[in-house]
Short mmCIF file of N, CA and C and ligand atoms in Angstrom, two decimals:
data_model
loop_
_atom_site.label_atom_id
_atom_site.label_comp_id
_atom_site.label_asym_id
_atom_site.label_seq_id
_atom_site.Cartn_x
_atom_site.Cartn_y
_atom_site.Cartn_z
N MET G 1 -43.61 63.24 -70.47
CA MET G 1 -42.27 63.79 -70.46
C MET G 1 -41.49 63.19 -71.63
N ASN G 2 -40.81 64.04 -72.36
CA ASN G 2 -39.94 63.58 -73.44
C ASN G 2 -38.51 63.49 -72.91
N TYR G 3 -37.85 62.40 -73.24
CA TYR G 3 -36.51 62.17 -72.72
C TYR G 3 -35.63 61.69 -73.87
N PRO G 4 -34.37 62.18 -73.97
CA PRO G 4 -33.52 61.78 -75.10
C PRO G 4 -33.15 60.30 -75.04
N LYS G 5 -32.99 59.69 -76.25
CA LYS G 5 -32.65 58.28 -76.34
C LYS G 5 -31.20 58.02 -75.95
N GLU G 6 -30.37 59.04 -76.11
CA GLU G 6 -28.96 58.92 -75.76
C GLU G 6 -28.55 60.12 -74.93
N ILE G 7 -27.81 59.86 -73.84
CA ILE G 7 -27.31 60.98 -73.06
C ILE G 7 -25.83 60.76 -72.77
N ARG G 8 -25.14 61.86 -72.54
CA ARG G 8 -23.72 61.79 -72.19
C ARG G 8 -23.65 61.93 -70.67
N ARG G 9 -23.05 60.91 -70.04
CA ARG G 9 -23.15 60.83 -68.59
C ARG G 9 -21.93 60.10 -68.05
N TYR G 10 -21.67 60.28 -66.77
CA TYR G 10 -20.52 59.63 -66.13
C TYR G 10 -20.74 58.12 -66.03
N CYS G 11 -19.75 57.34 -66.45
CA CYS G 11 -19.80 55.88 -66.32
C CYS G 11 -18.78 55.48 -65.25
N PRO G 12 -19.24 54.88 -64.14
CA PRO G 12 -18.31 54.53 -63.06
C PRO G 12 -17.28 53.48 -63.47
N LYS G 13 -17.64 52.64 -64.46
CA LYS G 13 -16.70 51.59 -64.88
C LYS G 13 -15.59 52.17 -65.76
N CYS G 14 -15.98 53.03 -66.71
CA CYS G 14 -15.00 53.66 -67.59
C CYS G 14 -14.32 54.82 -66.88
N ASN G 15 -14.89 55.30 -65.78
CA ASN G 15 -14.38 56.42 -65.00
C ASN G 15 -14.26 57.69 -65.83
N THR G 16 -15.17 57.85 -66.77
CA THR G 16 -15.21 59.05 -67.59
C THR G 16 -16.62 59.22 -68.13
N HIS G 17 -16.88 60.35 -68.76
CA HIS G 17 -18.19 60.55 -69.37
C HIS G 17 -18.26 59.81 -70.70
N THR G 18 -19.35 59.10 -70.90
CA THR G 18 -19.55 58.36 -72.15
C THR G 18 -20.98 58.57 -72.62
N VAL G 19 -21.22 58.22 -73.89
CA VAL G 19 -22.59 58.26 -74.42
C VAL G 19 -23.31 57.01 -73.94
N GLN G 20 -24.50 57.19 -73.38
CA GLN G 20 -25.24 56.05 -72.86
C GLN G 20 -26.64 56.01 -73.44
N LYS G 21 -27.04 54.80 -73.85
CA LYS G 21 -28.37 54.60 -74.43
C LYS G 21 -29.39 54.48 -73.32
N VAL G 22 -30.55 55.07 -73.51
CA VAL G 22 -31.60 55.04 -72.50
C VAL G 22 -32.72 54.11 -72.95
N SER G 23 -33.14 53.22 -72.06
CA SER G 23 -34.31 52.39 -72.32
C SER G 23 -35.12 52.30 -71.04
N LEU G 24 -36.33 51.83 -71.15
CA LEU G 24 -37.19 51.74 -69.98
C LEU G 24 -37.23 50.33 -69.43
N TYR G 25 -37.21 50.23 -68.11
CA TYR G 25 -37.29 48.92 -67.46
C TYR G 25 -38.69 48.35 -67.60
N LYS G 26 -38.76 47.08 -67.92
CA LYS G 26 -40.05 46.40 -67.98
C LYS G 26 -39.97 45.15 -67.13
N ALA G 27 -40.98 44.92 -66.32
CA ALA G 27 -40.98 43.74 -65.47
C ALA G 27 -41.01 42.48 -66.33
N GLY G 28 -40.30 41.46 -65.89
CA GLY G 28 -40.22 40.23 -66.65
C GLY G 28 -41.52 39.44 -66.59
N LYS G 29 -41.62 38.44 -67.46
CA LYS G 29 -42.82 37.61 -67.51
C LYS G 29 -42.89 36.75 -66.24
N ARG G 30 -44.08 36.62 -65.66
CA ARG G 30 -44.24 35.86 -64.43
C ARG G 30 -44.30 34.38 -64.77
N ARG G 31 -43.57 33.58 -63.98
CA ARG G 31 -43.57 32.14 -64.20
C ARG G 31 -44.54 31.49 -63.23
N GLY G 32 -45.44 30.67 -63.76
CA GLY G 32 -46.41 30.00 -62.91
C GLY G 32 -45.77 28.97 -62.01
N SER G 33 -44.55 28.53 -62.35
CA SER G 33 -43.89 27.49 -61.58
C SER G 33 -43.04 28.06 -60.44
N ALA G 34 -42.95 29.42 -60.35
CA ALA G 34 -42.15 30.02 -59.29
C ALA G 34 -42.79 29.72 -57.94
N LEU G 35 -41.96 29.61 -56.90
CA LEU G 35 -42.46 29.19 -55.58
C LEU G 35 -43.53 30.15 -55.06
N GLY G 36 -43.30 31.45 -55.19
CA GLY G 36 -44.27 32.42 -54.70
C GLY G 36 -45.61 32.31 -55.40
N GLU G 37 -45.56 32.07 -56.71
CA GLU G 37 -46.80 31.92 -57.49
C GLU G 37 -47.55 30.68 -57.05
N ARG G 38 -46.83 29.58 -56.85
CA ARG G 38 -47.45 28.31 -56.45
C ARG G 38 -48.08 28.47 -55.06
N ARG G 39 -47.35 29.11 -54.15
CA ARG G 39 -47.85 29.30 -52.78
C ARG G 39 -49.09 30.18 -52.79
N HIS G 40 -49.06 31.23 -53.59
CA HIS G 40 -50.20 32.15 -53.68
C HIS G 40 -51.42 31.42 -54.22
N ALA G 41 -51.22 30.61 -55.26
CA ALA G 41 -52.32 29.86 -55.86
C ALA G 41 -52.92 28.89 -54.84
N GLU G 42 -52.05 28.27 -54.05
CA GLU G 42 -52.49 27.31 -53.03
C GLU G 42 -53.31 28.04 -51.95
N ASP G 43 -52.85 29.23 -51.54
CA ASP G 43 -53.54 30.02 -50.51
C ASP G 43 -54.91 30.46 -50.98
N LYS G 44 -55.05 30.74 -52.26
CA LYS G 44 -56.31 31.27 -52.79
C LYS G 44 -57.35 30.21 -53.07
N LYS G 45 -56.94 28.95 -52.97
CA LYS G 45 -57.83 27.84 -53.29
C LYS G 45 -58.99 27.73 -52.30
N GLY G 46 -60.12 27.29 -52.77
CA GLY G 46 -61.21 26.91 -51.88
C GLY G 46 -62.07 28.05 -51.36
N TYR G 47 -62.92 27.71 -50.41
CA TYR G 47 -63.88 28.66 -49.84
C TYR G 47 -63.12 29.69 -48.99
N GLY G 48 -63.41 30.99 -49.17
CA GLY G 48 -62.71 32.05 -48.43
C GLY G 48 -61.27 32.17 -48.84
N GLY G 49 -61.00 31.92 -50.09
CA GLY G 49 -59.62 31.88 -50.55
C GLY G 49 -58.99 33.24 -50.80
N GLN G 50 -59.82 34.28 -50.99
CA GLN G 50 -59.24 35.61 -51.26
C GLN G 50 -58.52 36.09 -50.00
N LYS G 51 -57.22 36.36 -50.12
CA LYS G 51 -56.41 36.66 -48.94
C LYS G 51 -56.62 38.08 -48.43
N PHE G 52 -56.90 39.01 -49.33
CA PHE G 52 -57.07 40.41 -48.93
C PHE G 52 -58.07 41.03 -49.88
N PRO G 53 -58.83 42.07 -49.45
CA PRO G 53 -59.83 42.65 -50.34
C PRO G 53 -59.19 43.23 -51.59
N LYS G 54 -59.86 43.03 -52.71
CA LYS G 54 -59.36 43.59 -53.95
C LYS G 54 -59.44 45.11 -53.89
N LEU G 55 -58.41 45.79 -54.38
CA LEU G 55 -58.37 47.25 -54.29
C LEU G 55 -59.46 47.86 -55.17
N ALA G 56 -60.38 48.59 -54.53
CA ALA G 56 -61.44 49.24 -55.29
C ALA G 56 -60.96 50.59 -55.81
N LYS G 57 -60.16 51.27 -55.00
CA LYS G 57 -59.67 52.60 -55.38
C LYS G 57 -58.17 52.66 -55.08
N PRO G 58 -57.32 52.36 -56.03
CA PRO G 58 -55.89 52.37 -55.77
C PRO G 58 -55.39 53.78 -55.38
N ALA G 59 -54.45 53.82 -54.45
CA ALA G 59 -53.94 55.11 -53.97
C ALA G 59 -53.11 55.82 -55.02
N LYS G 60 -52.39 55.06 -55.81
CA LYS G 60 -51.50 55.68 -56.80
C LYS G 60 -52.19 55.70 -58.17
N THR G 61 -52.00 56.82 -58.87
CA THR G 61 -52.60 56.92 -60.19
C THR G 61 -51.55 56.80 -61.29
N THR G 62 -50.28 56.73 -60.88
CA THR G 62 -49.21 56.64 -61.87
C THR G 62 -48.32 55.44 -61.56
N LYS G 63 -47.53 55.05 -62.55
CA LYS G 63 -46.54 54.00 -62.35
C LYS G 63 -45.16 54.62 -62.44
N LYS G 64 -44.20 53.93 -61.84
CA LYS G 64 -42.84 54.46 -61.85
C LYS G 64 -42.14 54.09 -63.15
N ALA G 65 -41.44 55.06 -63.73
CA ALA G 65 -40.66 54.82 -64.94
C ALA G 65 -39.19 54.72 -64.53
N THR G 66 -38.60 53.52 -64.68
CA THR G 66 -37.20 53.30 -64.34
C THR G 66 -36.38 53.25 -65.62
N ARG G 67 -35.38 54.14 -65.70
CA ARG G 67 -34.56 54.17 -66.90
C ARG G 67 -33.39 53.21 -66.75
N ILE G 68 -33.05 52.53 -67.82
CA ILE G 68 -31.85 51.69 -67.85
C ILE G 68 -30.87 52.36 -68.80
N LEU G 69 -29.70 52.70 -68.27
CA LEU G 69 -28.69 53.37 -69.08
C LEU G 69 -27.62 52.34 -69.45
N THR G 70 -27.36 52.20 -70.75
CA THR G 70 -26.35 51.26 -71.22
C THR G 70 -25.18 52.04 -71.80
N CYS G 71 -24.00 51.84 -71.21
CA CYS G 71 -22.80 52.52 -71.69
C CYS G 71 -22.42 51.94 -73.04
N THR G 72 -22.19 52.79 -74.03
CA THR G 72 -21.86 52.30 -75.37
C THR G 72 -20.41 51.83 -75.47
N VAL G 73 -19.58 52.17 -74.49
CA VAL G 73 -18.17 51.78 -74.54
C VAL G 73 -17.97 50.41 -73.87
N CYS G 74 -18.42 50.27 -72.61
CA CYS G 74 -18.19 49.02 -71.89
C CYS G 74 -19.43 48.16 -71.81
N LYS G 75 -20.57 48.62 -72.34
CA LYS G 75 -21.84 47.88 -72.40
C LYS G 75 -22.44 47.59 -71.03
N LYS G 76 -21.92 48.24 -69.98
CA LYS G 76 -22.49 48.02 -68.64
C LYS G 76 -23.81 48.77 -68.52
N LYS G 77 -24.75 48.16 -67.77
CA LYS G 77 -26.07 48.78 -67.61
C LYS G 77 -26.20 49.36 -66.21
N PHE G 78 -26.85 50.50 -66.13
CA PHE G 78 -27.09 51.15 -64.85
C PHE G 78 -28.58 51.45 -64.73
N ASN G 79 -29.14 51.14 -63.57
CA ASN G 79 -30.53 51.50 -63.32
C ASN G 79 -30.58 52.82 -62.58
N THR G 80 -31.57 53.63 -62.91
CA THR G 80 -31.77 54.88 -62.17
C THR G 80 -33.02 54.75 -61.32
N LEU G 81 -33.16 55.63 -60.37
CA LEU G 81 -34.35 55.60 -59.51
C LEU G 81 -35.58 55.89 -60.35
N GLY G 82 -36.66 55.16 -60.09
CA GLY G 82 -37.89 55.36 -60.85
C GLY G 82 -38.56 56.67 -60.46
N ILE G 83 -39.13 57.34 -61.45
CA ILE G 83 -39.87 58.56 -61.17
C ILE G 83 -41.33 58.33 -61.52
N ARG G 84 -42.21 58.87 -60.69
CA ARG G 84 -43.65 58.72 -60.94
C ARG G 84 -44.05 59.72 -62.01
N ILE G 85 -44.59 59.21 -63.07
CA ILE G 85 -44.94 60.07 -64.19
C ILE G 85 -46.04 59.40 -65.01
N ARG G 86 -46.95 60.21 -65.55
CA ARG G 86 -48.06 59.65 -66.33
C ARG G 86 -47.56 59.08 -67.64
N LYS G 87 -46.74 59.88 -68.34
CA LYS G 87 -46.32 59.49 -69.68
C LYS G 87 -44.83 59.75 -69.80
N PHE G 88 -44.07 58.74 -70.22
CA PHE G 88 -42.62 58.86 -70.37
C PHE G 88 -42.27 58.40 -71.77
N GLU G 89 -41.74 59.31 -72.59
CA GLU G 89 -41.43 58.96 -73.97
C GLU G 89 -39.96 59.21 -74.26
N LEU G 90 -39.36 58.28 -75.01
CA LEU G 90 -37.98 58.46 -75.44
C LEU G 90 -38.00 59.05 -76.84
N VAL G 91 -37.31 60.17 -77.02
CA VAL G 91 -37.29 60.82 -78.32
C VAL G 91 -35.85 60.99 -78.79
N ALA G 92 -35.65 60.90 -80.08
CA ALA G 92 -34.34 61.14 -80.69
C ALA G 92 -34.12 62.64 -80.75
N VAL G 93 -32.96 63.08 -80.28
CA VAL G 93 -32.67 64.53 -80.29
C VAL G 93 -31.66 64.84 -81.40
ZN1 LIG D 1 -18.63 52.51 -69.53
#
């Protein structure tokens, strides 16, 4: 799917329509020192450490593309609901 890099859309903060830049959400880098990561590593240690069977055939074939809209006037960012799509491209219109 091709999607414009800039769209004109309602901004709740400015309370009017403004030009908003579109970018894609990307998950942040995982920290090995985070509590969940440490706990998971501890659980997986030793004999019989695998907590659940590794997925041989994942149910989903696509990932969700979440758009981040940045208002060019007030610089506030808005997340939109992710849509399942194979290919999501931002194009200049
Ligand atoms: Zn705004």
